[in-house]
PDB file of C-alpha atoms in Angstrom:
ATOM      1  CA  MET A   1    -114.787  56.883  17.049  1.00 47.00           C
ATOM      2  CA  SER A   2    -112.924  58.644  19.879  1.00 47.00           C
ATOM      3  CA  HIS A   3    -109.189  59.421  19.789  1.00 50.00           C
ATOM      4  CA  HIS A   4    -106.991  58.350  22.697  1.00 49.00           C
ATOM      5  CA  ALA A   5    -105.286  61.512  23.919  1.00 47.00           C
ATOM      6  CA  HIS A   6    -104.414  59.707  27.201  1.00 47.00           C
ATOM      7  CA  GLY A   7    -101.250  58.285  28.412  1.00 47.00           C
ATOM      8  CA  GLY A   8    -101.035  55.065  26.957  1.00 49.00           C
ATOM      9  CA  PRO A   9    -102.383  53.110  23.895  1.00 54.00           C
ATOM     10  CA  TYR A  10    -105.295  51.869  25.823  1.00 55.00           C
ATOM     11  CA  GLY A  11    -106.043  55.022  27.750  1.00 58.00           C
ATOM     12  CA  ASP A  12    -107.117  55.256  31.237  1.00 80.00           C
ATOM     13  CA  ARG A  13    -110.241  53.578  32.882  1.00 82.00           C
ATOM     14  CA  ASP A  14    -112.547  56.499  32.083  1.00 81.00           C
ATOM     15  CA  SER A  15    -111.699  56.407  28.370  1.00 87.00           C
ATOM     16  CA  VAL A  16    -112.194  52.671  28.116  1.00 88.00           C
ATOM     17  CA  LEU A  17    -115.563  53.099  29.915  1.00 89.00           C
ATOM     18  CA  ALA A  18    -116.372  55.931  27.401  1.00 90.00           C
ATOM     19  CA  ASP A  19    -115.287  53.680  24.354  1.00 86.00           C
ATOM     20  CA  GLU A  20    -117.465  50.854  25.627  1.00 89.00           C
ATOM     21  CA  ALA A  21    -120.477  53.301  25.985  1.00 91.00           C
ATOM     22  CA  GLU A  22    -119.673  54.556  22.521  1.00 91.00           C
ATOM     23  CA  GLY A  23    -119.541  51.164  21.084  1.00 88.00           C
ATOM     24  CA  TYR A  24    -122.817  50.286  22.746  1.00 90.00           C
ATOM     25  CA  LEU A  25    -124.596  53.168  21.404  1.00 93.00           C
ATOM     26  CA  LEU A  26    -123.293  52.624  17.911  1.00 91.00           C
ATOM     27  CA  ALA A  27    -124.486  48.857  18.054  1.00 91.00           C
ATOM     28  CA  HIS A  28    -127.792  50.057  19.088  1.00 93.00           C
ATOM     29  CA  VAL A  29    -127.974  52.721  16.250  1.00 94.00           C
ATOM     30  CA  HIS A  30    -126.993  49.941  13.733  1.00 93.00           C
ATOM     31  CA  HIS A  31    -129.718  47.592  15.219  1.00 94.00           C
ATOM     32  CA  ASP A  32    -132.433  50.256  15.137  1.00 95.00           C
ATOM     33  CA  GLN A  33    -131.385  51.210  11.436  1.00 95.00           C
ATOM     34  CA  ALA A  34    -131.577  47.491  10.417  1.00 95.00           C
ATOM     35  CA  ARG A  35    -135.167  47.028  11.905  1.00 96.00           C
ATOM     36  CA  ARG A  36    -136.297  50.349  10.234  1.00 96.00           C
ATOM     37  CA  GLU A  37    -134.924  48.891   6.927  1.00 95.00           C
ATOM     38  CA  ALA A  38    -136.671  45.621   7.585  1.00 96.00           C
ATOM     39  CA  GLU A  39    -139.927  47.354   8.539  1.00 95.00           C
ATOM     40  CA  ALA A  40    -139.549  49.264   5.309  1.00 96.00           C
ATOM     41  CA  LEU A  41    -139.006  46.072   3.177  1.00 95.00           C
ATOM     42  CA  CYS A  42    -142.074  44.484   4.890  1.00 95.00           C
ATOM     43  CA  ALA A  43    -144.363  47.619   4.105  1.00 95.00           C
ATOM     44  CA  HIS A  44    -143.618  46.940   0.390  1.00 95.00           C
ATOM     45  CA  MET A  45    -144.960  43.308   0.780  1.00 95.00           C
ATOM     46  CA  PRO A  46    -148.589  43.972   2.180  1.00 94.00           C
ATOM     47  CA  TRP A  47    -149.535  40.207   1.738  1.00 95.00           C
ATOM     48  CA  LEU A  48    -147.365  39.206   4.585  1.00 94.00           C
ATOM     49  CA  THR A  49    -149.060  38.518   7.853  1.00 94.00           C
ATOM     50  CA  ALA A  50    -147.933  40.214  11.107  1.00 95.00           C
ATOM     51  CA  ALA A  51    -146.350  37.105  12.113  1.00 96.00           C
ATOM     52  CA  GLN A  52    -144.554  36.680   8.885  1.00 96.00           C
ATOM     53  CA  ALA A  53    -143.434  40.296   8.823  1.00 95.00           C
ATOM     54  CA  GLU A  54    -142.081  40.042  12.186  1.00 95.00           C
ATOM     55  CA  ASP A  55    -140.064  36.884  11.345  1.00 97.00           C
ATOM     56  CA  LEU A  56    -138.846  38.514   8.274  1.00 96.00           C
ATOM     57  CA  THR A  57    -137.876  41.467  10.241  1.00 96.00           C
ATOM     58  CA  ARG A  58    -136.029  39.312  12.755  1.00 97.00           C
ATOM     59  CA  HIS A  59    -134.190  37.340  10.194  1.00 97.00           C
ATOM     60  CA  TYR A  60    -133.260  40.697   8.242  1.00 97.00           C
ATOM     61  CA  VAL A  61    -131.893  42.202  11.433  1.00 96.00           C
ATOM     62  CA  HIS A  62    -129.963  39.216  12.344  1.00 97.00           C
ATOM     63  CA  GLN A  63    -128.359  39.017   8.888  1.00 97.00           C
ATOM     64  CA  ARG A  64    -127.774  42.669   8.689  1.00 95.00           C
ATOM     65  CA  ILE A  65    -126.031  42.656  12.006  1.00 94.00           C
ATOM     66  CA  GLY A  66    -123.861  39.746  11.242  1.00 95.00           C
ATOM     67  CA  LEU A  67    -122.868  41.409   8.010  1.00 95.00           C
ATOM     68  CA  THR A  68    -121.987  44.633   9.948  1.00 92.00           C
ATOM     69  CA  ARG A  69    -120.004  42.755  12.356  1.00 92.00           C
ATOM     70  CA  ARG A  70    -118.149  40.790   9.648  1.00 96.00           C
ATOM     71  CA  MET A  71    -117.350  44.068   7.923  1.00 95.00           C
ATOM     72  CA  LEU A  72    -116.084  45.714  11.155  1.00 92.00           C
ATOM     73  CA  LEU A  73    -113.871  42.880  11.861  1.00 95.00           C
ATOM     74  CA  ASP A  74    -112.287  42.944   8.412  1.00 97.00           C
ATOM     75  CA  VAL A  75    -111.839  46.702   8.829  1.00 96.00           C
ATOM     76  CA  VAL A  76    -110.226  46.097  12.069  1.00 95.00           C
ATOM     77  CA  GLU A  77    -107.899  43.426  10.732  1.00 97.00           C
ATOM     78  CA  ARG A  78    -106.954  45.547   7.655  1.00 97.00           C
ATOM     79  CA  ALA A  79    -106.277  48.542  10.008  1.00 97.00           C
ATOM     80  CA  GLY A  80    -103.933  46.250  11.975  1.00 97.00           C
ATOM     81  CA  GLN A  81    -102.084  45.163   8.867  1.00 97.00           C
ATOM     82  CA  LEU A  82    -101.912  48.642   7.581  1.00 97.00           C
ATOM     83  CA  ARG A  83    -100.472  49.846  10.827  1.00 97.00           C
ATOM     84  CA  GLN A  84     -97.845  47.033  10.714  1.00 97.00           C
ATOM     85  CA  GLU A  85     -96.823  48.069   7.241  1.00 97.00           C
ATOM     86  CA  TYR A  86     -96.614  51.806   8.203  1.00 97.00           C
ATOM     87  CA  GLU A  87     -94.560  50.861  11.406  1.00 97.00           C
ATOM     88  CA  ASP A  88     -92.092  48.769   9.345  1.00 97.00           C
ATOM     89  CA  ARG A  89     -92.021  51.378   6.648  1.00 97.00           C
ATOM     90  CA  TYR A  90     -91.313  54.013   9.293  1.00 97.00           C
ATOM     91  CA  ALA A  91     -88.421  51.933  10.826  1.00 97.00           C
ATOM     92  CA  ALA A  92     -86.885  51.392   7.445  1.00 97.00           C
ATOM     93  CA  LEU A  93     -86.993  55.055   6.828  1.00 97.00           C
ATOM     94  CA  ARG A  94     -85.516  55.939  10.097  1.00 97.00           C
ATOM     95  CA  ARG A  95     -82.731  53.431   9.750  1.00 97.00           C
ATOM     96  CA  ASP A  96     -81.972  54.890   6.262  1.00 97.00           C
ATOM     97  CA  LEU A  97     -81.984  58.427   7.601  1.00 97.00           C
ATOM     98  CA  LEU A  98     -79.672  57.557  10.325  1.00 97.00           C
ATOM     99  CA  ARG A  99     -77.377  55.748   7.925  1.00 97.00           C
ATOM    100  CA  ARG A 100     -77.302  58.837   5.665  1.00 97.00           C
ATOM    101  CA  HIS A 101     -76.584  61.090   8.579  1.00 97.00           C
ATOM    102  CA  ALA A 102     -73.876  58.989   9.597  1.00 97.00           C
ATOM    103  CA  VAL A 103     -72.166  58.860   6.227  1.00 97.00           C
ATOM    104  CA  CYS A 104     -72.490  62.714   6.070  1.00 97.00           C
ATOM    105  CA  ALA A 105     -70.986  63.207   9.527  1.00 96.00           C
ATOM    106  CA  CYS A 106     -68.063  60.773   8.312  1.00 97.00           C
ATOM    107  CA  ALA A 107     -67.548  62.655   5.337  1.00 96.00           C
ATOM    108  CA  VAL A 108     -67.529  66.081   7.081  1.00 96.00           C
ATOM    109  CA  LEU A 109     -64.974  64.728   9.677  1.00 96.00           C
ATOM    110  CA  ALA A 110     -62.859  63.317   6.887  1.00 95.00           C
ATOM    111  CA  CYS A 111     -62.905  66.624   4.998  1.00 96.00           C
ATOM    112  CA  ALA A 112     -62.062  68.584   8.153  1.00 94.00           C
ATOM    113  CA  GLY A 113     -59.228  66.012   8.805  1.00 93.00           C
ATOM    114  CA  GLY A 114     -57.794  66.504   5.226  1.00 92.00           C
ATOM    115  CA  VAL A 115     -58.191  70.212   5.391  1.00 93.00           C
ATOM    116  CA  SER A 116     -56.388  70.249   8.874  1.00 92.00           C
ATOM    117  CA  THR A 117     -53.522  67.904   7.345  1.00 92.00           C
ATOM    118  CA  LEU A 118     -53.248  70.262   4.399  1.00 91.00           C
ATOM    119  CA  ALA A 119     -52.979  73.230   6.470  1.00 90.00           C
ATOM    120  CA  CYS A 120     -50.321  71.780   8.576  1.00 89.00           C
ATOM    121  CA  LEU A 121     -48.205  70.626   5.447  1.00 88.00           C
ATOM    122  CA  LEU A 122     -48.641  74.022   4.011  1.00 87.00           C
ATOM    123  CA  ALA A 123     -47.601  75.808   7.053  1.00 86.00           C
ATOM    124  CA  ARG A 124     -44.286  73.747   7.278  1.00 84.00           C
ATOM    125  CA  CYS A 125     -43.358  74.831   3.744  1.00 70.00           C
TER     126      CYS A 125
END
């Protein structure tokens, strides 16, 4: 699949068209592969008539494309879940890092204030 290096998450019109063309070509390749598998299966069954072989091929391709579609939809769904999990984790890590930096900055300021106060007190003595 192509990677979006364009302005937004959805890319521009040309990249959308390219993605659609890529999807069409991939679907066509999967369909051709399923047909070849079905024809290979039918070749191992020489007793089938031409009509039976074509019917079996049609059913096999239909089932195979349905399976591929379901698998791809499952992958897309899982990718969305993983994306959300990673975004949530990233946000939590970012908050934690910000909190730690704030604590360190406060500690440095407190130490600087303490050292300044100590220096003033020692200067008076």
